[in-house]
XYZ file of C-alpha atoms in Angstrom:
667
model
C 50.805 0.630 -29.394
C 47.308 -0.589 -30.178
C 47.767 -3.646 -27.929
C 49.153 -1.481 -25.114
C 46.165 0.843 -25.351
C 43.818 -2.148 -25.225
C 45.521 -3.412 -22.071
C 45.292 -0.006 -20.408
C 41.576 0.240 -21.185
C 40.991 -3.325 -19.976
C 42.817 -2.689 -16.696
C 40.809 0.518 -16.177
C 37.533 -1.289 -16.791
C 38.477 -4.054 -14.373
C 39.401 -1.410 -11.814
C 36.061 0.361 -12.168
C 34.123 -2.902 -11.893
C 36.068 -3.822 -8.772
C 34.722 -0.727 -7.049
C 31.284 -2.327 -6.900
C 30.290 -5.574 -5.211
C 28.711 -7.944 -7.701
C 25.360 -9.724 -7.491
C 25.677 -13.425 -6.709
C 22.373 -14.785 -8.019
C 22.492 -16.984 -11.123
C 21.732 -15.377 -14.467
C 21.932 -11.757 -15.567
C 21.138 -8.749 -13.354
C 21.035 -5.129 -14.470
C 20.292 -2.116 -12.285
C 17.917 0.594 -13.439
C 15.452 2.970 -11.830
C 12.131 4.783 -12.083
C 11.205 8.351 -11.181
C 14.379 10.447 -11.446
C 16.187 11.994 -14.394
C 19.452 10.602 -13.008
C 20.165 7.566 -10.880
C 22.653 9.042 -8.412
C 25.813 7.565 -9.923
C 29.414 8.244 -8.817
C 28.885 11.971 -9.301
C 25.677 11.774 -7.219
C 23.695 13.291 -10.066
C 20.008 13.371 -9.249
C 17.014 15.669 -9.421
C 16.202 17.046 -5.974
C 13.472 15.465 -3.846
C 11.586 18.757 -4.078
C 12.270 22.475 -4.565
C 10.846 25.005 -2.122
C 12.217 27.978 -4.037
C 14.771 28.852 -6.710
C 16.595 31.775 -8.343
C 17.560 32.008 -12.018
C 20.856 33.606 -13.027
C 21.272 35.642 -16.207
C 22.828 32.699 -18.073
C 20.020 30.299 -17.144
C 21.670 28.604 -14.176
C 18.981 27.637 -11.666
C 19.979 27.766 -7.992
C 17.508 25.827 -5.847
C 16.709 25.684 -2.157
C 14.879 23.045 -0.147
C 14.529 22.708 3.604
C 15.528 19.027 3.301
C 17.046 16.809 0.646
C 17.869 13.250 1.593
C 21.052 13.170 -0.492
C 22.288 16.451 1.005
C 21.411 18.482 -2.082
C 19.340 21.180 -0.392
C 20.987 23.769 -2.658
C 20.990 22.003 -6.028
C 22.192 23.686 -9.225
C 20.921 22.928 -12.752
C 21.573 24.383 -16.205
C 20.614 23.307 -19.722
C 19.097 20.128 -18.339
C 22.351 19.175 -16.602
C 23.099 18.609 -12.937
C 25.857 21.030 -11.884
C 26.087 19.804 -8.315
C 25.210 21.925 -5.293
C 26.249 24.695 -2.995
C 28.179 23.242 -0.068
C 25.843 22.548 2.819
C 25.310 20.145 5.677
C 21.959 18.737 6.732
C 20.130 20.909 9.206
C 20.880 24.474 8.128
C 18.735 24.800 4.991
C 15.203 26.091 5.471
C 13.810 26.423 1.930
C 12.776 30.011 2.590
C 14.383 32.160 -0.101
C 17.342 32.394 -2.473
C 18.767 35.102 -4.750
C 21.692 35.404 -7.165
C 23.555 38.548 -8.176
C 26.969 38.875 -9.792
C 29.236 36.244 -8.261
C 27.163 35.880 -5.101
C 24.334 33.543 -4.159
C 22.310 34.479 -1.087
C 20.415 31.748 0.756
C 18.216 31.825 3.848
C 19.327 29.352 6.526
C 18.426 28.324 10.074
C 14.969 29.973 9.727
C 16.450 33.326 10.733
C 19.682 34.013 8.870
C 21.171 34.635 5.427
C 24.339 33.007 4.125
C 26.465 34.241 1.231
C 27.996 31.781 -1.248
C 30.505 32.222 -4.019
C 28.847 31.347 -7.302
C 32.209 30.286 -8.704
C 33.418 27.975 -5.914
C 29.945 26.964 -4.603
C 31.366 27.425 -1.110
C 30.257 29.777 1.681
C 32.193 33.032 1.718
C 32.132 33.138 5.502
C 29.458 35.827 5.665
C 26.312 34.779 7.506
C 24.099 37.238 9.336
C 20.859 36.962 11.260
C 17.628 38.726 10.372
C 15.748 37.250 13.317
C 12.874 35.613 11.436
C 12.086 33.125 8.696
C 12.941 34.692 5.325
C 10.065 34.731 2.823
C 11.734 36.634 0.006
C 15.148 37.791 -1.217
C 16.217 40.025 -4.086
C 19.645 41.417 -4.924
C 20.479 44.425 -7.083
C 23.872 46.108 -7.224
C 25.131 46.539 -3.673
C 21.708 46.061 -2.089
C 20.019 42.976 -0.691
C 16.282 43.211 -0.058
C 14.878 40.902 2.618
C 11.243 40.030 3.422
C 10.758 38.234 6.729
C 7.760 36.401 8.124
C 5.357 38.239 10.403
C 6.948 41.641 9.857
C 5.283 44.231 7.630
C 8.458 45.655 6.191
C 11.266 44.935 3.761
C 14.804 45.327 5.039
C 17.553 46.817 2.873
C 21.002 45.349 3.577
C 24.375 45.883 1.993
C 26.500 43.040 0.668
C 28.306 42.799 4.012
C 25.080 42.005 5.847
C 24.559 45.424 7.416
C 20.984 46.730 7.673
C 20.802 50.249 6.230
C 17.083 50.909 6.056
C 13.632 49.385 5.753
C 10.278 50.316 4.287
C 6.700 49.285 4.971
C 5.083 46.453 3.014
C 2.052 44.365 3.931
C 2.857 40.666 4.502
C 5.887 40.732 2.192
C 6.572 37.510 0.327
C 8.579 36.742 -2.809
C 10.660 39.616 -4.198
C 12.318 40.673 -7.441
C 14.519 43.718 -8.099
C 14.609 45.375 -11.527
C 17.361 47.314 -13.318
C 15.923 50.645 -12.140
C 16.431 49.618 -8.527
C 12.721 49.079 -7.922
C 11.510 46.164 -5.817
C 8.535 44.069 -6.913
C 6.633 42.093 -4.308
C 3.759 39.672 -3.866
C 2.183 39.076 -0.480
C 2.906 35.968 1.563
C 2.077 33.176 0.936
C -0.177 33.903 -2.073
C -1.380 37.120 -3.614
C -3.654 38.452 -6.336
C -1.827 41.775 -6.337
C 1.608 42.888 -7.450
C 3.354 45.778 -5.699
C 6.282 47.918 -6.789
C 8.481 50.071 -4.525
C 11.030 52.599 -5.738
C 14.626 52.699 -4.427
C 13.504 54.991 -1.607
C 10.899 52.485 -0.430
C 7.826 54.356 -1.625
C 5.052 52.252 -3.123
C 4.662 53.434 -6.715
C 2.515 50.698 -8.233
C -0.231 48.350 -7.084
C -1.472 46.018 -9.798
C -4.550 43.837 -9.506
C -3.630 40.548 -11.171
C -7.265 39.552 -11.614
C -9.606 36.850 -10.406
C -8.428 33.257 -10.020
C -4.884 34.405 -9.295
C -2.799 33.053 -6.428
C 0.651 34.371 -7.232
C 3.161 32.060 -5.563
C 6.450 33.338 -6.997
C 7.924 36.050 -9.199
C 11.079 36.348 -11.275
C 12.756 39.011 -13.387
C 14.904 39.197 -16.525
C 17.091 42.297 -16.633
C 17.947 41.910 -20.322
C 14.302 41.539 -21.322
C 12.956 43.826 -18.574
C 10.133 41.358 -18.022
C 8.523 40.035 -14.872
C 7.201 36.462 -14.607
C 4.561 35.350 -12.112
C 3.626 31.774 -11.155
C -0.138 31.463 -10.700
C -0.784 28.557 -8.346
C -4.579 28.886 -8.586
C -6.139 25.537 -9.447
C -8.294 27.031 -12.218
C -5.276 28.591 -13.919
C -1.943 26.875 -13.123
C -0.132 29.163 -15.562
C 2.744 31.623 -15.749
C 2.084 35.278 -16.582
C 4.675 37.504 -18.266
C 4.449 41.243 -17.579
C 6.154 44.020 -19.548
C 6.093 47.834 -19.738
C 7.397 47.782 -16.188
C 8.743 51.333 -16.251
C 5.378 52.857 -17.108
C 2.141 50.889 -17.128
C 2.786 47.162 -16.565
C 0.660 44.870 -18.736
C 0.402 41.140 -19.245
C 2.160 40.331 -22.512
C 2.129 36.560 -22.527
C 0.723 33.550 -20.727
C 2.626 30.276 -20.520
C 0.685 27.071 -20.023
C -2.780 25.697 -20.693
C -5.535 27.147 -18.534
C -6.468 24.612 -15.881
C -3.010 23.083 -15.943
C -2.734 19.420 -15.050
C -6.544 19.086 -14.907
C -7.187 20.479 -18.396
C -8.037 18.124 -21.267
C -7.686 14.617 -19.871
C -7.264 15.343 -16.150
C -3.924 14.114 -14.833
C -2.396 13.288 -18.214
C 1.099 14.772 -18.518
C 1.739 17.255 -21.332
C 4.535 19.872 -21.476
C 2.218 22.889 -21.190
C -0.082 21.369 -18.570
C 1.653 22.861 -15.545
C 1.087 21.203 -12.195
C 0.465 23.882 -9.554
C 3.441 26.094 -10.562
C 5.199 27.216 -7.434
C 8.561 28.617 -8.587
C 9.366 30.722 -11.641
C 12.197 32.712 -13.218
C 13.501 34.074 -16.529
C 17.034 34.411 -17.894
C 18.552 36.972 -20.258
C 17.466 34.953 -23.294
C 13.835 35.107 -22.233
C 13.720 31.411 -21.322
C 11.154 30.748 -18.605
C 11.920 28.272 -15.833
C 9.065 26.847 -13.814
C 8.797 24.196 -11.149
C 5.583 22.683 -9.919
C 4.596 19.223 -8.840
C 1.422 19.682 -6.914
C 3.628 20.888 -4.061
C 1.428 21.481 -1.047
C 2.616 24.595 0.815
C 2.853 23.498 4.434
C 3.554 26.613 6.476
C 4.145 25.913 10.151
C 3.720 28.277 13.075
C 7.395 29.188 12.832
C 6.842 30.282 9.221
C 8.939 27.476 7.792
C 7.745 25.908 4.558
C 7.914 22.166 5.168
C 6.267 21.184 1.911
C 7.598 17.811 0.923
C 7.030 14.427 -0.541
C 5.639 15.294 -3.977
C 8.805 15.680 -6.009
C 10.281 18.237 -8.374
C 9.539 18.941 -12.026
C 11.737 21.751 -13.309
C 10.968 22.807 -16.891
C 12.564 25.326 -19.257
C 10.478 26.885 -22.058
C 11.722 29.036 -24.931
C 9.961 32.176 -26.140
C 7.739 30.068 -28.413
C 6.483 28.075 -25.412
C 8.393 24.990 -26.528
C 9.861 22.758 -23.851
C 13.668 22.948 -24.033
C 14.460 20.564 -21.191
C 13.101 19.194 -17.940
C 14.345 17.369 -14.876
C 12.091 15.186 -12.760
C 12.046 13.580 -9.345
C 8.799 11.845 -8.424
C 10.035 9.906 -5.412
C 10.801 10.594 -1.783
C 10.339 7.610 0.536
C 8.182 6.110 -2.197
C 7.585 2.708 -3.676
C 6.209 1.760 -7.072
C 4.181 -1.230 -8.221
C 3.842 -2.934 -11.569
C 0.338 -3.106 -13.005
C -0.133 -6.914 -12.962
C -2.034 -6.882 -16.271
C 0.602 -4.878 -18.131
C 3.380 -7.503 -18.302
C 5.705 -4.852 -16.940
C 4.792 -1.994 -19.277
C 3.026 0.139 -16.635
C 3.949 1.107 -13.089
C 2.275 3.257 -10.450
C 3.501 5.149 -7.422
C 1.267 6.991 -4.981
C 0.820 10.034 -7.268
C 2.088 8.876 -10.639
C 1.619 6.515 -13.542
C 4.660 5.525 -15.601
C 5.048 3.819 -18.946
C 7.933 1.338 -19.046
C 9.620 0.494 -22.337
C 11.559 -2.594 -21.340
C 13.047 -2.981 -24.812
C 15.452 -0.209 -23.785
C 18.687 -1.363 -22.198
C 20.306 1.881 -21.009
C 19.715 2.227 -17.266
C 17.085 4.774 -16.290
C 15.702 5.248 -19.804
C 12.836 2.760 -19.598
C 10.409 4.977 -17.698
C 8.252 7.872 -18.894
C 6.145 9.982 -16.555
C 2.627 9.767 -17.999
C 0.065 10.852 -15.404
C -0.445 12.593 -12.070
C -3.286 10.708 -10.384
C -4.232 13.165 -7.604
C -7.171 15.505 -8.270
C -7.050 18.273 -5.700
C -9.796 20.176 -7.476
C -12.513 17.563 -7.018
C -11.086 15.598 -4.082
C -9.254 18.103 -1.851
C -9.342 15.785 1.170
C -7.326 13.060 -0.552
C -4.577 12.227 1.948
C -2.078 11.843 -0.872
C -2.384 15.591 -1.391
C -1.463 16.796 2.083
C 0.669 13.670 2.615
C -0.368 13.155 6.235
C 1.325 10.047 7.588
C 3.580 10.071 4.541
C 1.790 7.824 2.075
C 4.482 5.727 0.433
C 3.726 2.141 -0.612
C 1.376 1.056 -3.388
C -0.307 -2.002 -4.862
C -2.457 -2.343 -7.981
C -5.329 -4.809 -7.669
C -8.132 -5.770 -10.056
C -11.613 -6.397 -8.659
C -14.291 -7.476 -11.135
C -11.921 -6.241 -13.863
C -11.823 -2.791 -12.241
C -8.377 -1.412 -11.454
C -7.825 -0.314 -7.857
C -4.949 1.470 -6.151
C -4.116 0.586 -2.547
C -1.752 2.976 -0.755
C 0.027 2.382 2.544
C 2.035 4.813 4.633
C 5.487 4.884 6.135
C 4.251 3.854 9.593
C 1.679 1.235 8.563
C -1.222 3.160 10.097
C -3.670 2.195 7.369
C -4.540 1.468 3.748
C -6.077 4.080 1.445
C -8.182 2.639 -1.381
C -8.794 4.299 -4.755
C -10.804 3.538 -7.870
C -9.872 5.002 -11.239
C -11.745 7.478 -13.386
C -9.476 7.895 -16.382
C -6.050 8.831 -15.032
C -7.380 10.043 -11.671
C -7.390 7.786 -8.621
C -10.580 8.649 -6.725
C -10.758 8.065 -2.944
C -12.932 4.989 -2.371
C -12.261 4.081 1.256
C -9.650 3.326 3.859
C -8.825 0.924 6.644
C -7.167 2.643 9.592
C -6.019 1.756 13.087
C -9.485 1.915 14.607
C -11.866 2.922 11.813
C -12.904 1.855 8.354
C -14.439 4.139 5.741
C -16.239 3.013 2.592
C -17.459 5.677 0.168
C -21.148 4.810 -0.008
C -22.418 7.733 -2.089
C -19.605 7.986 -4.636
C -18.500 11.545 -3.832
C -14.964 10.536 -2.810
C -15.342 12.312 0.517
C -15.266 10.732 3.947
C -18.504 11.331 5.831
C -19.280 10.395 9.418
C -22.149 8.040 8.604
C -19.858 6.084 6.264
C -17.303 5.138 8.944
C -17.275 2.290 11.457
C -15.019 1.535 14.412
C -13.008 -1.673 14.665
C -10.155 -3.305 16.613
C -8.509 -5.360 13.872
C -5.450 -3.178 13.154
C -4.164 -2.163 16.601
C -1.635 0.641 17.191
C 1.297 -1.763 17.577
C 0.654 -3.560 14.277
C 3.048 -3.532 11.322
C 1.061 -6.177 9.448
C -1.368 -4.866 6.827
C -1.672 -6.238 3.314
C -4.121 -6.216 0.368
C -3.941 -9.548 -1.428
C -4.324 -10.022 -5.187
C -8.110 -10.414 -4.910
C -8.592 -7.256 -2.841
C -8.989 -8.980 0.522
C -7.141 -7.319 3.402
C -4.990 -9.081 5.985
C -3.894 -7.578 9.290
C -2.533 -8.848 12.586
C -1.992 -7.967 16.193
C 1.647 -8.456 17.166
C 1.023 -10.946 19.959
C -2.549 -11.680 18.994
C -4.517 -13.126 16.090
C -4.408 -12.613 12.323
C -7.446 -10.976 10.693
C -8.920 -11.634 7.258
C -11.064 -8.837 5.800
C -12.947 -10.578 3.029
C -13.883 -8.407 0.071
C -17.623 -8.255 -0.537
C -17.391 -6.987 -4.089
C -17.939 -3.429 -5.292
C -20.803 -1.146 -4.399
C -22.838 0.695 -7.035
C -20.145 3.379 -7.304
C -17.353 0.897 -7.918
C -15.865 1.114 -4.434
C -14.599 -2.027 -2.630
C -16.881 -3.093 0.182
C -15.807 -4.753 3.437
C -18.121 -5.828 6.261
C -16.758 -5.860 9.785
C -19.164 -8.675 10.587
C -17.405 -10.815 7.963
C -13.870 -10.372 9.331
C -12.396 -13.801 10.107
C -9.872 -14.472 12.849
C -6.946 -16.910 12.673
C -4.838 -17.897 15.641
C -1.230 -16.779 15.591
C 0.932 -19.772 14.581
C 2.706 -21.386 17.507
C 6.126 -20.697 15.956
C 5.694 -16.956 16.573
C 5.858 -14.846 19.659
C 5.026 -11.763 17.588
C 3.675 -11.308 14.047
C 5.102 -8.338 12.128
C 4.173 -9.108 8.493
C 1.504 -11.071 6.635
C 1.412 -11.769 2.888
C -1.173 -14.051 1.326
C -0.730 -15.628 -2.119
C -4.237 -16.283 -3.490
C -3.078 -18.437 -6.384
C -1.297 -20.977 -4.178
C -3.304 -20.522 -0.959
C -0.002 -19.740 0.732
C 0.494 -17.457 3.709
C 3.846 -15.830 4.442
C 4.301 -14.621 7.999
C 7.254 -12.635 9.286
C 7.939 -12.020 12.948
C 9.827 -12.979 16.081
C 10.354 -16.512 17.301
C 9.268 -17.596 20.734
C 12.031 -16.883 23.207
C 13.729 -14.241 21.072
C 14.692 -11.103 22.931
C 13.838 -8.004 20.941
C 13.147 -4.349 21.599
C 9.734 -2.832 20.912
C 11.411 0.357 19.731
C 12.865 -1.555 16.789
C 9.990 -0.269 14.769
C 9.308 -1.943 11.482
C 11.825 -4.802 11.619
C 10.315 -8.038 10.277
C 11.805 -10.095 13.083
C 14.039 -13.154 12.969
C 12.024 -15.477 10.739
C 9.681 -15.805 7.775
C 7.557 -18.948 7.470
C 5.529 -19.971 4.421
C 2.368 -22.008 5.095
C 0.482 -23.842 2.344
C -3.270 -24.470 2.464
C -3.942 -21.513 4.748
C -7.595 -20.880 3.885
C -8.254 -24.579 3.371
C -7.342 -25.068 7.000
C -4.269 -27.244 6.469
C -1.569 -24.685 7.312
C 1.308 -26.908 6.265
C 4.671 -25.303 6.932
C 6.423 -25.278 3.560
C 9.679 -23.699 4.721
C 11.140 -21.307 7.267
C 13.813 -18.640 6.802
C 16.045 -17.411 9.593
C 16.666 -13.659 9.372
C 19.679 -11.857 10.791
C 19.353 -8.982 13.218
C 21.568 -7.124 15.682
C 20.199 -7.049 19.209
C 22.945 -4.674 20.363
C 22.286 -2.061 17.706
C 20.836 1.247 18.890
C 19.491 1.801 15.388
C 17.408 -1.042 13.916
C 19.559 -3.487 11.978
C 17.557 -6.229 10.351
C 15.330 -7.108 7.435
C 12.294 -4.891 6.902
C 10.474 -5.988 3.753
C 9.836 -9.024 1.598
C 7.946 -9.833 -1.588
C 7.267 -12.939 -3.632
C 6.969 -13.545 -7.368
C 7.230 -16.715 -9.421
C 9.811 -19.086 -7.969
C 11.490 -16.590 -5.644
C 11.163 -14.638 -2.426
C 12.969 -11.283 -2.137
C 14.043 -9.702 1.172
C 15.556 -6.271 1.899
C 16.920 -4.739 5.100
C 17.092 -1.260 6.579
C 20.740 -0.351 7.076
C 21.823 -2.841 4.401
C 20.210 -0.434 1.940
C 19.237 -1.789 -1.483
C 20.945 -5.154 -1.040
C 18.304 -7.761 -1.875
C 18.416 -11.353 -0.632
C 16.909 -13.957 -2.951
C 15.438 -17.285 -1.796
C 13.903 -20.184 -3.667
C 10.167 -20.011 -3.075
C 9.767 -23.787 -3.294
C 12.082 -24.833 -0.483
C 13.460 -21.623 1.065
C 17.028 -22.240 -0.089
C 19.237 -19.175 -0.428
C 20.042 -18.296 -4.052
C 22.242 -15.232 -3.602
C 22.198 -11.444 -3.428
C 21.211 -8.733 -5.865
C 23.278 -5.597 -5.348
C 23.046 -2.087 -6.836
C 25.338 -1.751 -9.830
C 27.644 0.995 -10.973
C 24.715 2.531 -12.892
C 23.601 4.101 -9.596
C 26.926 4.215 -7.793
C 26.702 0.925 -5.902
C 25.308 0.165 -2.449
C 26.886 3.220 -0.810
C 24.868 5.564 -3.014
C 21.566 4.090 -1.870
C 19.653 4.915 1.297
C 18.201 2.892 4.122
C 14.891 1.217 3.423
C 12.531 3.619 5.182
C 9.181 1.940 4.555
C 7.823 -1.377 5.770
C 6.909 -2.557 2.266
C 10.061 -1.397 0.536
C 10.366 -4.191 -2.029
C 8.007 -5.576 -4.653
C 8.522 -8.070 -7.456
C 6.873 -9.058 -10.699
C 7.474 -11.955 -13.111
C 7.071 -11.046 -16.778
C 5.917 -13.447 -19.474
C 9.498 -13.391 -20.814
C 10.823 -14.958 -17.613
C 12.400 -11.670 -16.523
C 11.856 -10.534 -12.939
C 11.375 -6.855 -12.100
C 12.364 -6.192 -8.488
C 11.485 -2.710 -7.211
C 13.174 -1.264 -4.115
C 12.498 2.025 -2.309
C 15.489 4.392 -2.466
C 15.072 7.929 -1.172
C 18.750 8.905 -0.810
C 18.865 9.894 -4.473
C 15.099 10.131 -4.932
C 14.037 7.158 -7.046
C 12.701 3.618 -7.084
C 15.375 1.084 -7.981
C 14.360 -1.425 -10.639
C 16.477 -4.554 -10.832
C 16.008 -6.538 -14.020
C 16.900 -10.181 -13.463
C 16.776 -13.083 -15.884
C 17.711 -16.255 -13.916
């Protein structure tokens, strides 16, 4: 019997392994990740890219809503730190406006003008969906009533559970709503408010409470069992949650959750459980547990009223009545890359907003990383483009200049490089190189000023080639023109990198290329890697971001020798309507790593001495294999680092399940 059981288990294990294609490189490869509580395995468990709003059920189940979630989890469900899946939904209907739960029903705003009813038990739509004509800002359900606040309309509609409008009452700019056990409706104005309003079941305003100075109430929640109201204060000087009681008579603040000043208190940016980061969603269950989500989410309200806040991540926390953290789920990544700090030997990584500690002694996938710091300081540097995420900042590099650590950040469309110096955990804007302008912070205030900018022509609109080398020099190229070398001229008195347009050097495009799409310069070996299209190759300009059909490594580039060390032929599909080809490459130690767009997280590995192909690295079962990874959506979607132990860390962008893949390879 024992032998039979062993055989059954062995056959099952072989069957599971056969589900996933295996890496073909020599040595040992394991798949891990950074930046998400879960890796998106067979069950597609992952923390949502971001949460626009949520509702907390009596038992502590958190029903979330987001206008977009790359993995299709716009309506994610979490409880006790576990991923319970999602309400059934297809891309395109979610709008992130409002959500409410009552009894066995979950009500969700969809299509920017309608409300859909779900069964809490089956997670499926009940078939009831009715229009309210406008974007929904707030929902609350009590008994047989559904209260609806819509954008641009100074009233709250009262519907029954069949979607029929029975009445409405006046309310100024109604936003988030909560209904109490007496049938009263509590409201804050849209999008932020320093007042709390209460309306009785007949729609008469019976209370108006001034919440005080430095209050920007972003969300409210209610616990029927505790008869308490919770308010998320988004204000940058507070970043706390207020708990109000005595609701039936004279409401008073009974408790405050979180350290005043939030993420910027104490050591600014350093992560601590009670240092909330711009709390934007809040709720309370029947046990008095408070649920709060905030990740520096920037409310981006468009003319149609839709909240298209995105790109920062989600950080859902649950606190008990003693303010102790019970559990948390985290997603820091959406179309994001990470980079290893080159002086950390793999123990520290950065993404555009975050610093992570990596404990590489751990061997369970996804357990190596710890979220340690949020590096954006909205309070002192409100114009930091990482905050409003214009252009979708995504790729990062850590460079050391005169022993000073610098963060270089690129965007999804290769429009420029943002440069930051560090003050403690905060990355302070120091300059940028854009399509037609360069800015260097000359007075140290971290703010772009007109007299600090200059015009240039060295990174034209059609260019996908922009790269900061290890010494802080910048390389760019015109597709069918020259290659430019922006030599670093040290740091100015404020510690900001300085580049002179008069010092920019020009190199002729190598004769092997019709078009240059990528440049990477290795300072240590004076080696230039160029990716692009061969002469005579037919390609479409709309194939944005594809490397091309070749990568060539040249030795002695700055010495003037330009000896071709090796050339790699890259595959592409000229008949594909959607780009099919390689999009990113990185070098480290003895190897060159290449990833494609539609081939997802598959990574090709080449010998960096002669260009010979060594095999593929493929996502393992730890994250559900290749099919559970997304297309590479950024032009610098792979990076690599060689540790002193001989282990390679290969990082790959993966937004389908909201993380950065980390392959660990020991050849």
